[in-house]
């Protein structure tokens, strides 16, 4: 399985990539994008099974990105990883058929287990 991490907080994104032994959770490849534009490029070039995405980013939000993913009919599970406990964001995540909505800070093992489910 392939994982795409989308998060404008570079340290957080790199920490998620290197701080978890992804192979232990069935993940073969992990790519990182620091903005929606780069994520779209990666998503058009490669197959990803899971997208772990922040919501609030400069330019396009994570919500905008996942709307685009759904419009493109890409076959990827989505998990939002965000500090926003706002109910409207959670509702939109449900409408976009996201698998989960994890509030940060979250321990790496919690994130990894959610990706693995």
mmCIF file of C-alpha atoms in Angstrom:
data_model
loop_
_atom_site.group_PDB
_atom_site.id
_atom_site.type_symbol
_atom_site.label_atom_id
_atom_site.label_comp_id
_atom_site.label_asym_id
_atom_site.label_seq_id
_atom_site.Cartn_x
_atom_site.Cartn_y
_atom_site.Cartn_z
ATOM 1 C CA UNK A 1 0.000 0.000 0.000
ATOM 2 C CA UNK A 2 1.096 3.543 -0.712
ATOM 3 C CA UNK A 3 0.561 6.545 1.549
ATOM 4 C CA UNK A 4 0.541 10.252 0.695
ATOM 5 C CA UNK A 5 1.009 12.681 3.584
ATOM 6 C CA UNK A 6 -0.212 16.215 2.796
ATOM 7 C CA UNK A 7 0.673 18.839 5.394
ATOM 8 C CA UNK A 8 2.055 22.363 5.072
ATOM 9 C CA UNK A 9 3.852 22.024 8.414
ATOM 10 C CA UNK A 10 7.103 20.623 7.069
ATOM 11 C CA UNK A 11 8.446 19.380 10.409
ATOM 12 C CA UNK A 12 5.182 17.577 11.180
ATOM 13 C CA UNK A 13 4.996 15.990 7.740
ATOM 14 C CA UNK A 14 8.604 14.829 7.789
ATOM 15 C CA UNK A 15 8.158 13.597 11.362
ATOM 16 C CA UNK A 16 5.172 11.476 10.327
ATOM 17 C CA UNK A 17 7.126 10.037 7.428
ATOM 18 C CA UNK A 18 10.262 9.147 9.382
ATOM 19 C CA UNK A 19 8.825 8.656 12.884
ATOM 20 C CA UNK A 20 6.685 5.645 12.064
ATOM 21 C CA UNK A 21 7.905 2.273 10.832
ATOM 22 C CA UNK A 22 5.312 2.242 8.075
ATOM 23 C CA UNK A 23 6.298 -1.196 6.778
ATOM 24 C CA UNK A 24 5.082 -2.627 10.093
ATOM 25 C CA UNK A 25 1.614 -1.328 9.158
ATOM 26 C CA UNK A 26 1.566 -2.638 5.592
ATOM 27 C CA UNK A 27 2.715 0.597 3.948
ATOM 28 C CA UNK A 28 5.314 0.063 1.218
ATOM 29 C CA UNK A 29 5.875 3.652 0.077
ATOM 30 C CA UNK A 30 5.339 7.049 1.706
ATOM 31 C CA UNK A 31 5.422 10.354 -0.177
ATOM 32 C CA UNK A 32 5.010 13.843 1.273
ATOM 33 C CA UNK A 33 3.481 16.981 -0.224
ATOM 34 C CA UNK A 34 3.580 20.322 1.571
ATOM 35 C CA UNK A 35 0.706 21.854 -0.413
ATOM 36 C CA UNK A 36 -2.348 20.752 -2.364
ATOM 37 C CA UNK A 37 -0.832 21.630 -5.748
ATOM 38 C CA UNK A 38 2.074 19.234 -5.212
ATOM 39 C CA UNK A 39 -0.290 16.589 -3.870
ATOM 40 C CA UNK A 40 -2.410 16.810 -7.038
ATOM 41 C CA UNK A 41 0.675 16.361 -9.178
ATOM 42 C CA UNK A 42 1.714 13.280 -7.205
ATOM 43 C CA UNK A 43 -1.824 11.889 -7.321
ATOM 44 C CA UNK A 44 -1.963 12.185 -11.107
ATOM 45 C CA UNK A 45 1.429 10.485 -11.505
ATOM 46 C CA UNK A 46 1.187 7.698 -8.920
ATOM 47 C CA UNK A 47 -1.351 5.436 -7.239
ATOM 48 C CA UNK A 48 -1.963 6.089 -3.531
ATOM 49 C CA UNK A 49 -4.161 3.907 -1.377
ATOM 50 C CA UNK A 50 -4.350 6.298 1.573
ATOM 51 C CA UNK A 51 -4.108 10.074 1.884
ATOM 52 C CA UNK A 52 -3.291 11.476 5.331
ATOM 53 C CA UNK A 53 -4.201 15.130 4.970
ATOM 54 C CA UNK A 54 -4.167 18.332 6.988
ATOM 55 C CA UNK A 55 -7.224 20.559 6.544
ATOM 56 C CA UNK A 56 -5.950 24.115 6.807
ATOM 57 C CA UNK A 57 -3.136 24.920 4.402
ATOM 58 C CA UNK A 58 -2.189 28.047 2.451
ATOM 59 C CA UNK A 59 -3.803 28.216 -0.969
ATOM 60 C CA UNK A 60 -6.062 25.212 -1.329
ATOM 61 C CA UNK A 61 -7.267 23.583 1.854
ATOM 62 C CA UNK A 62 -7.248 19.878 2.528
ATOM 63 C CA UNK A 63 -11.032 19.916 2.039
ATOM 64 C CA UNK A 64 -10.523 21.439 -1.434
ATOM 65 C CA UNK A 65 -7.910 18.814 -2.248
ATOM 66 C CA UNK A 66 -10.144 15.919 -1.221
ATOM 67 C CA UNK A 67 -13.076 17.380 -3.187
ATOM 68 C CA UNK A 68 -10.747 17.301 -6.213
ATOM 69 C CA UNK A 69 -9.723 13.705 -5.397
ATOM 70 C CA UNK A 70 -13.392 12.686 -5.320
ATOM 71 C CA UNK A 71 -14.140 14.561 -8.574
ATOM 72 C CA UNK A 72 -11.249 12.728 -10.237
ATOM 73 C CA UNK A 73 -12.698 9.461 -8.903
ATOM 74 C CA UNK A 74 -9.335 8.454 -7.480
ATOM 75 C CA UNK A 75 -9.552 5.301 -5.430
ATOM 76 C CA UNK A 76 -7.937 6.449 -2.192
ATOM 77 C CA UNK A 77 -8.996 6.306 1.437
ATOM 78 C CA UNK A 78 -8.712 9.654 3.217
ATOM 79 C CA UNK A 79 -7.862 10.414 6.817
ATOM 80 C CA UNK A 80 -7.823 14.011 7.988
ATOM 81 C CA UNK A 81 -5.177 14.818 10.593
ATOM 82 C CA UNK A 82 -5.886 18.279 11.942
ATOM 83 C CA UNK A 83 -5.991 20.550 14.948
ATOM 84 C CA UNK A 84 -9.486 21.717 13.959
ATOM 85 C CA UNK A 85 -12.192 20.306 16.197
ATOM 86 C CA UNK A 86 -14.721 22.455 14.293
ATOM 87 C CA UNK A 87 -17.896 20.438 13.679
ATOM 88 C CA UNK A 88 -18.325 21.930 10.197
ATOM 89 C CA UNK A 89 -14.966 20.477 9.121
ATOM 90 C CA UNK A 90 -15.946 17.091 10.518
ATOM 91 C CA UNK A 91 -19.285 17.231 8.692
ATOM 92 C CA UNK A 92 -17.541 18.028 5.423
ATOM 93 C CA UNK A 93 -15.129 15.146 6.000
ATOM 94 C CA UNK A 94 -18.134 12.834 6.360
ATOM 95 C CA UNK A 95 -19.684 14.196 3.167
ATOM 96 C CA UNK A 96 -16.399 13.517 1.378
ATOM 97 C CA UNK A 97 -16.476 9.914 2.642
ATOM 98 C CA UNK A 98 -13.308 10.219 4.673
ATOM 99 C CA UNK A 99 -12.360 7.196 6.722
ATOM 100 C CA UNK A 100 -11.372 9.113 9.839
ATOM 101 C CA UNK A 101 -10.761 12.504 11.389
ATOM 102 C CA UNK A 102 -7.869 12.575 13.854
ATOM 103 C CA UNK A 103 -7.256 15.570 16.091
ATOM 104 C CA UNK A 104 -3.654 16.556 16.771
ATOM 105 C CA UNK A 105 -1.627 16.277 18.759
ATOM 106 C CA UNK A 106 -1.925 12.545 18.181
ATOM 107 C CA UNK A 107 0.642 9.913 19.046
ATOM 108 C CA UNK A 108 2.371 8.238 16.121
ATOM 109 C CA UNK A 109 0.942 4.866 17.088
ATOM 110 C CA UNK A 110 -2.602 6.290 16.950
ATOM 111 C CA UNK A 111 -1.961 7.684 13.472
ATOM 112 C CA UNK A 112 -0.338 4.467 12.274
ATOM 113 C CA UNK A 113 -3.168 2.294 13.612
ATOM 114 C CA UNK A 114 -5.746 4.480 11.862
ATOM 115 C CA UNK A 115 -3.862 4.195 8.590
ATOM 116 C CA UNK A 116 -3.571 0.430 9.060
ATOM 117 C CA UNK A 117 -7.313 -0.202 9.683
#
